mmCIF file of C-alpha atoms in Angstrom:
data_model
loop_
_atom_site.group_PDB
_atom_site.id
_atom_site.type_symbol
_atom_site.label_atom_id
_atom_site.label_comp_id
_atom_site.label_asym_id
_atom_site.label_seq_id
_atom_site.Cartn_x
_atom_site.Cartn_y
_atom_site.Cartn_z
ATOM 1 C CA MET A 119 0.870 36.813 -18.188
ATOM 2 C CA ASN A 120 -2.958 36.389 -18.358
ATOM 3 C CA ILE A 121 -3.866 32.735 -17.880
ATOM 4 C CA LEU A 122 -7.401 31.391 -18.128
ATOM 5 C CA TYR A 123 -7.357 28.593 -15.519
ATOM 6 C CA LEU A 124 -10.113 25.814 -15.941
ATOM 7 C CA GLY A 125 -9.892 23.818 -12.727
ATOM 8 C CA SER A 126 -11.620 23.217 -9.230
ATOM 9 C CA SER A 127 -12.157 26.321 -7.080
ATOM 10 C CA ASN A 128 -12.345 24.319 -3.957
ATOM 11 C CA PRO A 129 -9.837 25.864 -1.337
ATOM 12 C CA ASN A 130 -8.651 22.665 -0.222
ATOM 13 C CA SER A 131 -7.960 21.270 -3.875
ATOM 14 C CA THR A 132 -4.618 21.094 -5.456
ATOM 15 C CA ALA A 133 -5.957 22.660 -8.520
ATOM 16 C CA TYR A 134 -6.926 25.581 -6.399
ATOM 17 C CA HIS A 135 -3.421 25.750 -4.857
ATOM 18 C CA ARG A 136 -1.820 25.809 -8.205
ATOM 19 C CA ALA A 137 -3.932 28.740 -9.458
ATOM 20 C CA GLN A 138 -2.917 30.823 -6.428
ATOM 21 C CA ALA A 139 0.846 29.619 -6.866
ATOM 22 C CA LEU A 140 0.456 31.183 -10.354
ATOM 23 C CA VAL A 141 -0.794 34.271 -8.948
ATOM 24 C CA ARG A 142 1.821 34.568 -6.589
ATOM 25 C CA LEU A 143 4.383 34.291 -9.392
ATOM 26 C CA GLY A 144 2.828 37.418 -10.642
ATOM 27 C CA HIS A 145 0.357 36.203 -13.372
ATOM 28 C CA ARG A 146 -3.229 37.328 -13.706
ATOM 29 C CA VAL A 147 -5.147 34.339 -13.330
ATOM 30 C CA VAL A 148 -8.931 33.936 -14.190
ATOM 31 C CA LEU A 149 -10.045 30.686 -12.493
ATOM 32 C CA GLU A 150 -13.201 29.303 -13.727
ATOM 33 C CA ASP A 151 -14.732 25.980 -12.188
ATOM 34 C CA PRO A 152 -16.313 23.336 -14.664
ATOM 35 C CA TYR A 153 -17.021 21.042 -11.767
ATOM 36 C CA GLN A 154 -19.109 23.673 -9.946
ATOM 37 C CA GLY A 155 -20.647 24.951 -13.287
ATOM 38 C CA LEU A 156 -21.827 21.529 -13.892
ATOM 39 C CA ALA A 157 -22.431 20.556 -10.352
ATOM 40 C CA ALA A 158 -25.966 19.347 -10.697
ATOM 41 C CA SER A 159 -25.157 16.775 -13.211
ATOM 42 C CA LEU A 160 -21.788 15.642 -11.683
ATOM 43 C CA ASN A 161 -23.182 15.412 -8.044
ATOM 44 C CA SER A 162 -26.111 13.483 -9.086
ATOM 45 C CA LYS A 163 -26.073 10.109 -7.324
ATOM 46 C CA LEU A 164 -27.155 8.234 -10.264
ATOM 47 C CA PHE A 165 -26.116 10.071 -13.106
ATOM 48 C CA GLY A 166 -22.817 11.338 -11.542
ATOM 49 C CA LYS A 167 -21.586 7.492 -11.675
ATOM 50 C CA ILE A 168 -22.849 7.096 -15.080
ATOM 51 C CA HIS A 169 -20.885 10.201 -16.402
ATOM 52 C CA PHE A 170 -17.691 9.055 -14.566
ATOM 53 C CA HIS A 171 -17.736 5.600 -16.108
ATOM 54 C CA THR A 172 -18.676 6.888 -19.519
ATOM 55 C CA GLY A 173 -15.730 9.546 -19.686
ATOM 56 C CA TYR A 174 -18.393 12.378 -19.486
ATOM 57 C CA THR A 175 -19.463 11.530 -23.111
ATOM 58 C CA PHE A 176 -22.969 12.603 -22.197
ATOM 59 C CA LEU A 177 -22.169 15.915 -20.645
ATOM 60 C CA GLN A 178 -20.485 17.163 -23.611
ATOM 61 C CA LYS A 179 -23.121 19.461 -24.902
ATOM 62 C CA LYS A 180 -23.698 20.901 -21.411
ATOM 63 C CA ASN A 181 -19.964 21.567 -21.150
ATOM 64 C CA ALA A 182 -19.739 23.080 -24.361
ATOM 65 C CA GLU A 183 -22.693 25.540 -23.682
ATOM 66 C CA TRP A 184 -21.009 26.230 -20.101
ATOM 67 C CA LEU A 185 -17.541 26.764 -21.826
ATOM 68 C CA LYS A 186 -19.263 29.328 -24.428
ATOM 69 C CA LYS A 187 -20.483 31.417 -21.667
ATOM 70 C CA ILE A 188 -17.158 31.293 -19.939
ATOM 71 C CA LEU A 189 -15.298 32.402 -23.143
ATOM 72 C CA GLN A 190 -17.842 35.219 -23.741
ATOM 73 C CA LYS A 191 -17.290 36.546 -19.922
ATOM 74 C CA ASN A 192 -13.372 36.244 -20.611
ATOM 75 C CA SER A 193 -13.238 38.068 -23.727
ATOM 76 C CA SER A 194 -10.223 40.113 -23.082
ATOM 77 C CA LYS A 195 -6.653 38.929 -24.090
ATOM 78 C CA ILE A 196 -5.600 35.554 -22.889
ATOM 79 C CA ASP A 197 -1.980 34.589 -23.152
ATOM 80 C CA ALA A 198 -2.454 31.003 -22.158
ATOM 81 C CA ILE A 199 -5.036 28.377 -21.117
ATOM 82 C CA TRP A 200 -4.293 26.030 -18.205
ATOM 83 C CA VAL A 201 -6.492 23.168 -17.865
ATOM 84 C CA ASN A 202 -6.333 21.227 -14.410
ATOM 85 C CA GLY A 203 -7.726 17.754 -15.024
ATOM 86 C CA GLY A 204 -9.278 17.834 -18.487
ATOM 87 C CA GLU A 205 -11.664 14.792 -18.235
ATOM 88 C CA LEU A 206 -14.618 16.986 -18.754
ATOM 89 C CA PHE A 207 -13.844 18.500 -22.127
ATOM 90 C CA GLY A 208 -14.307 16.640 -25.357
ATOM 91 C CA GLU A 209 -13.343 17.525 -28.989
ATOM 92 C CA ASN A 210 -15.994 20.437 -29.404
ATOM 93 C CA CYS A 211 -14.933 22.121 -26.190
ATOM 94 C CA MET A 212 -11.169 21.809 -27.254
ATOM 95 C CA LYS A 213 -12.248 23.487 -30.572
ATOM 96 C CA LEU A 214 -13.807 26.260 -28.469
ATOM 97 C CA LEU A 215 -10.729 26.783 -26.544
ATOM 98 C CA LYS A 216 -8.537 26.783 -29.730
ATOM 99 C CA SER A 217 -10.600 29.745 -30.792
ATOM 100 C CA TYR A 218 -8.620 31.711 -28.318
ATOM 101 C CA GLU A 219 -5.483 31.276 -30.072
ATOM 102 C CA ALA A 220 -3.505 30.982 -27.103
ATOM 103 C CA PRO A 221 -1.434 28.095 -26.036
ATOM 104 C CA ILE A 222 -3.205 25.337 -23.793
ATOM 105 C CA ILE A 223 -1.717 23.367 -21.101
ATOM 106 C CA LEU A 224 -2.973 20.081 -19.742
ATOM 107 C CA TYR A 225 -2.055 19.251 -16.040
ATOM 108 C CA ASN A 226 -3.315 15.958 -14.789
ATOM 109 C CA ASN A 227 -1.768 14.489 -11.671
ATOM 110 C CA ASP A 228 -4.008 11.280 -11.952
ATOM 111 C CA ASP A 229 -2.785 8.459 -14.373
ATOM 112 C CA PRO A 230 -5.178 8.675 -17.432
ATOM 113 C CA THR A 231 -3.552 5.934 -19.406
ATOM 114 C CA GLY A 232 -3.267 3.551 -16.558
ATOM 115 C CA GLY A 233 -6.798 2.148 -16.353
ATOM 116 C CA ARG A 234 -7.662 2.267 -12.734
ATOM 117 C CA ASP A 235 -10.655 4.414 -13.143
ATOM 118 C CA GLY A 236 -12.055 2.476 -16.058
ATOM 119 C CA ASN A 237 -13.351 4.772 -19.024
ATOM 120 C CA ARG A 238 -13.268 7.996 -16.644
ATOM 121 C CA PHE A 239 -10.706 9.741 -18.782
ATOM 122 C CA ALA A 240 -11.810 8.154 -22.233
ATOM 123 C CA THR A 241 -12.706 11.629 -23.724
ATOM 124 C CA LEU A 242 -9.769 13.329 -22.283
ATOM 125 C CA LEU A 243 -7.417 10.675 -24.117
ATOM 126 C CA LYS A 244 -9.246 11.513 -27.520
ATOM 127 C CA THR A 245 -8.230 15.292 -26.940
ATOM 128 C CA LEU A 246 -4.689 15.042 -26.194
ATOM 129 C CA PRO A 247 -3.571 16.390 -29.857
ATOM 130 C CA PHE A 248 -5.358 19.708 -28.894
ATOM 131 C CA TYR A 249 -2.840 20.365 -25.934
ATOM 132 C CA ASP A 250 0.157 22.363 -26.727
ATOM 133 C CA LEU A 251 1.842 21.001 -23.688
ATOM 134 C CA CYS A 252 0.829 18.182 -21.243
ATOM 135 C CA ALA A 253 2.393 17.640 -17.728
ATOM 136 C CA VAL A 254 2.301 14.270 -16.381
ATOM 137 C CA MET A 255 3.495 12.838 -12.929
ATOM 138 C CA ARG A 256 4.921 9.376 -14.161
ATOM 139 C CA ASN A 257 7.817 8.684 -16.608
ATOM 140 C CA ILE A 258 5.496 5.858 -18.139
ATOM 141 C CA ASN A 259 2.867 8.481 -18.989
ATOM 142 C CA VAL A 260 5.097 10.182 -21.561
ATOM 143 C CA PRO A 261 5.407 7.743 -24.309
ATOM 144 C CA GLU A 262 1.797 6.811 -23.657
ATOM 145 C CA TYR A 263 0.508 10.379 -24.319
ATOM 146 C CA THR A 264 2.859 10.769 -27.350
ATOM 147 C CA SER A 265 1.479 7.319 -28.707
ATOM 148 C CA LYS A 266 -2.127 9.031 -28.571
ATOM 149 C CA GLY A 267 -0.859 12.143 -30.325
ATOM 150 C CA ALA A 268 0.226 14.661 -27.703
ATOM 151 C CA LYS A 269 2.392 17.202 -29.240
ATOM 152 C CA LYS A 270 4.730 17.932 -26.192
ATOM 153 C CA VAL A 271 4.849 16.000 -22.957
ATOM 154 C CA ILE A 272 6.913 16.688 -19.778
ATOM 155 C CA ARG A 273 7.140 14.881 -16.693
ATOM 156 C CA VAL A 274 7.116 16.723 -13.347
ATOM 157 C CA THR A 275 6.941 15.506 -9.757
ATOM 158 C CA MET A 276 4.036 16.028 -7.462
ATOM 159 C CA SER A 277 4.274 19.018 -5.268
ATOM 160 C CA TYR A 278 3.543 20.799 -2.053
ATOM 161 C CA ASP A 279 2.149 24.218 -1.873
ATOM 162 C CA GLU A 280 4.414 26.809 -0.370
ATOM 163 C CA ALA A 281 1.692 28.774 1.360
ATOM 164 C CA VAL A 282 -1.150 26.248 2.217
ATOM 165 C CA HIS A 283 1.206 23.850 3.804
ATOM 166 C CA SER A 284 3.544 26.159 5.588
ATOM 167 C CA PRO A 285 4.122 24.676 9.190
ATOM 168 C CA PHE A 286 2.925 26.097 12.523
ATOM 169 C CA GLU A 287 5.901 28.037 14.063
ATOM 170 C CA LYS A 288 5.123 26.599 17.330
ATOM 171 C CA LYS A 289 4.001 22.972 18.110
ATOM 172 C CA LYS A 290 1.959 24.267 21.086
ATOM 173 C CA ASP A 291 -0.423 26.124 18.423
ATOM 174 C CA ILE A 292 -1.495 22.504 17.031
ATOM 175 C CA PRO A 293 -5.161 21.696 18.410
ATOM 176 C CA LYS A 294 -4.649 18.714 20.771
ATOM 177 C CA HIS A 295 -7.376 16.859 18.886
ATOM 178 C CA LEU A 296 -5.034 16.675 15.955
ATOM 179 C CA LEU A 297 -1.921 15.332 17.881
ATOM 180 C CA SER A 298 -1.106 11.601 17.439
ATOM 181 C CA GLU A 299 1.647 8.888 17.558
ATOM 182 C CA VAL A 300 1.269 7.444 14.285
ATOM 183 C CA ALA A 301 -0.822 9.006 11.725
ATOM 184 C CA PHE A 302 -2.307 7.913 8.323
ATOM 185 C CA ILE A 303 -4.114 10.561 6.364
ATOM 186 C CA GLY A 304 -6.016 9.242 3.278
ATOM 187 C CA THR A 305 -9.033 7.695 1.791
ATOM 188 C CA TRP A 306 -10.119 4.082 1.904
ATOM 189 C CA MET A 307 -9.901 2.429 -1.641
ATOM 190 C CA ARG A 308 -11.415 -0.508 -2.918
ATOM 191 C CA HIS A 309 -8.796 -3.057 -3.799
ATOM 192 C CA GLU A 310 -5.777 -1.222 -2.516
ATOM 193 C CA LYS A 311 -5.988 -3.073 0.777
ATOM 194 C CA ARG A 312 -4.784 -0.110 2.705
ATOM 195 C CA ASP A 313 -7.355 -1.128 5.579
ATOM 196 C CA GLU A 314 -5.607 -4.652 5.756
ATOM 197 C CA PHE A 315 -2.162 -2.887 5.887
ATOM 198 C CA LEU A 316 -3.270 -0.664 8.619
ATOM 199 C CA LEU A 317 -4.970 -3.503 10.624
ATOM 200 C CA THR A 318 -1.777 -5.161 10.589
ATOM 201 C CA LEU A 319 0.008 -2.082 12.244
ATOM 202 C CA ILE A 320 -2.845 -2.138 14.790
ATOM 203 C CA LYS A 321 -2.575 -5.668 15.676
ATOM 204 C CA ASN A 322 1.009 -5.357 16.485
ATOM 205 C CA GLY A 323 0.744 -2.629 18.888
ATOM 206 C CA VAL A 324 1.168 0.503 16.544
ATOM 207 C CA PRO A 325 -0.667 3.474 18.281
ATOM 208 C CA LEU A 326 -2.540 4.382 14.955
ATOM 209 C CA SER A 327 -4.715 7.283 14.142
ATOM 210 C CA ILE A 328 -6.683 7.339 10.724
ATOM 211 C CA TRP A 329 -8.272 10.337 9.079
ATOM 212 C CA GLY A 330 -10.014 10.225 5.768
ATOM 213 C CA ASP A 331 -13.316 9.437 3.917
ATOM 214 C CA ARG A 332 -15.011 6.416 3.133
ATOM 215 C CA TRP A 333 -13.435 4.266 5.847
ATOM 216 C CA ASN A 334 -16.862 3.044 6.974
ATOM 217 C CA LYS A 335 -16.833 1.053 3.532
ATOM 218 C CA SER A 336 -14.035 -1.024 4.357
ATOM 219 C CA PRO A 337 -14.896 -4.893 5.452
ATOM 220 C CA PHE A 338 -12.547 -4.318 8.317
ATOM 221 C CA TRP A 339 -14.531 -1.377 9.755
ATOM 222 C CA LYS A 340 -15.345 -2.781 12.822
ATOM 223 C CA GLN A 341 -11.671 -3.364 13.826
ATOM 224 C CA LEU A 342 -10.570 0.142 12.433
ATOM 225 C CA SER A 343 -13.400 2.199 13.853
ATOM 226 C CA ALA A 344 -11.762 2.602 17.199
ATOM 227 C CA TYR A 345 -8.567 4.369 15.488
ATOM 228 C CA TYR A 346 -10.767 6.560 13.244
ATOM 229 C CA ARG A 347 -10.290 10.084 14.158
ATOM 230 C CA GLY A 348 -12.454 11.854 11.547
ATOM 231 C CA GLY A 349 -13.053 12.638 7.889
ATOM 232 C CA ALA A 350 -10.821 14.055 5.052
ATOM 233 C CA LEU A 351 -8.719 16.988 6.488
ATOM 234 C CA GLY A 352 -7.926 20.288 4.650
ATOM 235 C CA GLY A 353 -6.469 23.662 5.211
ATOM 236 C CA ARG A 354 -4.841 24.301 8.451
ATOM 237 C CA ASP A 355 -6.200 21.063 10.175
ATOM 238 C CA TYR A 356 -4.413 19.006 7.443
ATOM 239 C CA VAL A 357 -1.247 20.618 8.187
ATOM 240 C CA ALA A 358 -1.769 20.436 11.994
ATOM 241 C CA ALA A 359 -2.527 16.691 11.861
ATOM 242 C CA ILE A 360 0.853 15.922 9.979
ATOM 243 C CA GLN A 361 3.145 18.261 12.092
ATOM 244 C CA GLY A 362 1.142 16.936 15.110
ATOM 245 C CA ALA A 363 2.135 13.282 14.523
ATOM 246 C CA LYS A 364 5.267 11.761 15.531
ATOM 247 C CA ILE A 365 5.389 9.571 12.482
ATOM 248 C CA CYS A 366 3.133 10.136 9.205
ATOM 249 C CA ILE A 367 2.460 6.792 7.004
ATOM 250 C CA GLY A 368 2.492 7.669 3.159
ATOM 251 C CA MET A 369 0.550 5.118 0.866
ATOM 252 C CA LEU A 370 0.647 4.744 -2.842
ATOM 253 C CA SER A 371 -2.026 3.761 -5.325
ATOM 254 C CA LYS A 372 -1.059 0.738 -7.174
ATOM 255 C CA GLY A 373 -4.029 1.305 -9.567
ATOM 256 C CA ASN A 374 -2.581 4.603 -10.209
ATOM 257 C CA ARG A 375 0.984 3.146 -10.736
ATOM 258 C CA ASP A 376 2.221 5.731 -8.216
ATOM 259 C CA SER A 377 6.052 5.577 -7.225
ATOM 260 C CA HIS A 378 5.452 9.004 -4.996
ATOM 261 C CA THR A 379 2.349 11.030 -4.205
ATOM 262 C CA GLN A 380 1.700 14.462 -3.037
ATOM 263 C CA ARG A 381 2.256 13.336 0.630
ATOM 264 C CA SER A 382 5.782 12.375 -0.372
ATOM 265 C CA LEU A 383 6.589 16.119 -0.649
ATOM 266 C CA GLU A 384 4.047 17.637 1.695
ATOM 267 C CA ILE A 385 4.678 15.659 4.854
ATOM 268 C CA PRO A 386 8.308 16.565 4.929
ATOM 269 C CA TYR A 387 7.668 20.071 3.925
ATOM 270 C CA ILE A 388 5.188 20.526 6.736
ATOM 271 C CA GLY A 389 7.447 18.920 9.278
ATOM 272 C CA GLY A 390 6.335 15.382 9.491
ATOM 273 C CA VAL A 391 8.543 12.260 9.546
ATOM 274 C CA PHE A 392 7.695 10.601 6.260
ATOM 275 C CA CYS A 393 7.258 6.797 6.634
ATOM 276 C CA ALA A 394 6.381 5.374 3.079
ATOM 277 C CA GLU A 395 6.864 2.211 0.903
ATOM 278 C CA ARG A 396 10.386 1.735 -0.544
ATOM 279 C CA THR A 397 10.227 2.868 -4.427
ATOM 280 C CA ASP A 398 12.854 3.910 -6.844
ATOM 281 C CA GLU A 399 11.373 7.465 -6.681
ATOM 282 C CA HIS A 400 11.385 7.757 -3.093
ATOM 283 C CA ALA A 401 14.841 6.566 -2.838
ATOM 284 C CA GLU A 402 15.886 9.335 -5.304
ATOM 285 C CA MET A 403 14.225 11.831 -3.135
ATOM 286 C CA TYR A 404 15.254 11.038 0.226
ATOM 287 C CA VAL A 405 18.325 9.247 1.961
ATOM 288 C CA GLU A 406 16.686 6.302 3.816
ATOM 289 C CA GLY A 407 16.951 6.580 7.617
ATOM 290 C CA LYS A 408 18.207 10.172 7.560
ATOM 291 C CA GLU A 409 15.563 12.185 5.534
ATOM 292 C CA ALA A 410 12.956 9.725 5.594
ATOM 293 C CA VAL A 411 11.987 6.194 6.533
ATOM 294 C CA PHE A 412 10.939 3.269 4.271
ATOM 295 C CA TRP A 413 9.296 -0.273 4.156
ATOM 296 C CA SER A 414 8.406 -2.863 1.984
ATOM 297 C CA ASP A 415 5.586 -4.554 3.789
ATOM 298 C CA ALA A 416 3.431 -4.176 6.742
ATOM 299 C CA ASP A 417 5.557 -6.237 8.998
ATOM 300 C CA GLU A 418 8.721 -3.894 8.094
ATOM 301 C CA CYS A 419 6.397 -0.775 8.788
ATOM 302 C CA VAL A 420 5.626 -2.191 12.210
ATOM 303 C CA ASP A 421 9.322 -2.372 13.124
ATOM 304 C CA VAL A 422 10.298 0.952 11.472
ATOM 305 C CA CYS A 423 7.392 2.721 13.805
ATOM 306 C CA LYS A 424 8.389 0.901 17.083
ATOM 307 C CA LYS A 425 12.097 1.905 16.373
ATOM 308 C CA LEU A 426 11.090 5.704 15.657
ATOM 309 C CA LEU A 427 8.767 5.949 18.503
ATOM 310 C CA GLN A 428 11.602 4.936 20.949
ATOM 311 C CA ASN A 429 13.892 7.321 19.659
ATOM 312 C CA ASP A 430 12.869 10.984 19.993
ATOM 313 C CA ASP A 431 16.363 12.307 18.968
ATOM 314 C CA LEU A 432 16.339 10.171 15.636
ATOM 315 C CA ARG A 433 12.869 11.198 14.730
ATOM 316 C CA ARG A 434 13.715 14.903 15.279
ATOM 317 C CA GLN A 435 16.978 14.638 12.899
ATOM 318 C CA ILE A 436 14.890 12.750 10.365
ATOM 319 C CA ARG A 437 12.152 15.364 10.573
ATOM 320 C CA LEU A 438 14.855 18.372 10.223
ATOM 321 C CA ASN A 439 16.781 16.763 7.500
ATOM 322 C CA GLY A 440 13.570 16.097 5.484
ATOM 323 C CA MET A 441 12.496 19.473 5.589
ATOM 324 C CA LYS A 442 15.718 20.699 4.401
ATOM 325 C CA LYS A 443 15.877 18.095 1.617
ATOM 326 C CA VAL A 444 12.373 18.709 0.067
ATOM 327 C CA ARG A 445 12.829 22.526 0.119
ATOM 328 C CA ASP A 446 16.362 22.098 -1.706
ATOM 329 C CA MET A 447 14.534 19.884 -4.254
ATOM 330 C CA LYS A 448 12.582 23.023 -5.485
ATOM 331 C CA VAL A 449 9.175 21.037 -6.044
ATOM 332 C CA GLY A 450 6.811 23.459 -4.605
ATOM 333 C CA ASN A 451 3.742 24.533 -6.417
ATOM 334 C CA GLN A 452 5.531 27.648 -7.564
ATOM 335 C CA ASP A 453 8.514 25.814 -8.664
ATOM 336 C CA ILE A 454 6.494 23.345 -10.650
ATOM 337 C CA CYS A 455 4.303 25.944 -12.253
ATOM 338 C CA GLN A 456 7.177 28.071 -13.083
ATOM 339 C CA LYS A 457 8.955 25.064 -14.940
ATOM 340 C CA ILE A 458 5.684 24.274 -16.913
ATOM 341 C CA LEU A 459 5.507 27.877 -18.141
ATOM 342 C CA GLN A 460 9.130 27.730 -19.139
ATOM 343 C CA GLU A 461 8.520 24.674 -21.154
ATOM 344 C CA LEU A 462 5.530 26.383 -22.931
ATOM 345 C CA ASP A 463 7.741 29.268 -23.785
ATOM 346 C CA ALA A 464 10.252 26.762 -25.388
ATOM 347 C CA VAL A 465 7.332 25.204 -27.284
#
């Protein structure tokens, strides 16, 4: 199948990983990156924020001009168009895509109908009727998309990448500066109280290491800075930090209405011990205490971490069981992409 893929070309982005998974499935994929094409506007310190908070309304003329050039460049037969994200494309852009007379897929692993990001997805929500198939990550998104005119909506889980997230064959190959006792890899987010949670762990003696962006914005930065190991991790460093930790903390975004995240699949696949909030979806994925460990608050997380750090055999067994379970679940990028394309065939 010839697929025009509109999404990020950043090698560390999940959008790029999915595009490469489609290639591994045997499809011809033409990747065009609107975030790169419109970078001057999107990355502006002033106008970037304005565009984000106005649903990219004032960028639509530029978006359409960029898209026209892309369509002219890719004039050969296209069997399907895969839009990853979709927040940049308004009605005129979608009409241009429709001129290809190929089915259009929307994949968005955020929560556009949830409201966490204000008006960021306002333009996207108006264009849902243009898509032939929408893939969402949350059960609640299905009726919400349908109520806004989406023709066909399917729910899929988040996914790991079979190639990018493959574990190191030998632990000795993991760089020493990426080894840790208990690791949290993620971004500081306003209103999510991740900093307060991690501070509770630290105050109770959990040997924590933090990687990720924007932590210096936390009001608790002075207390956290001694445990901060660096910015966002990508590629083999990301894999190494997960595999090199005795325990990996997984957090959800309440504003994004998460009951599981990418980390829920990536950490066990890589070979980390997944230690995350207890949710219905996590309980469906893993047997607690055997394939992953869960907690309901920071105090329980402290107890879980201390217990695991004292028991090498238990950690090893949970790690191995988790690795097997996530592979048995068939939730890699190739699996999810294949499922989406099969649903498109049915449409």
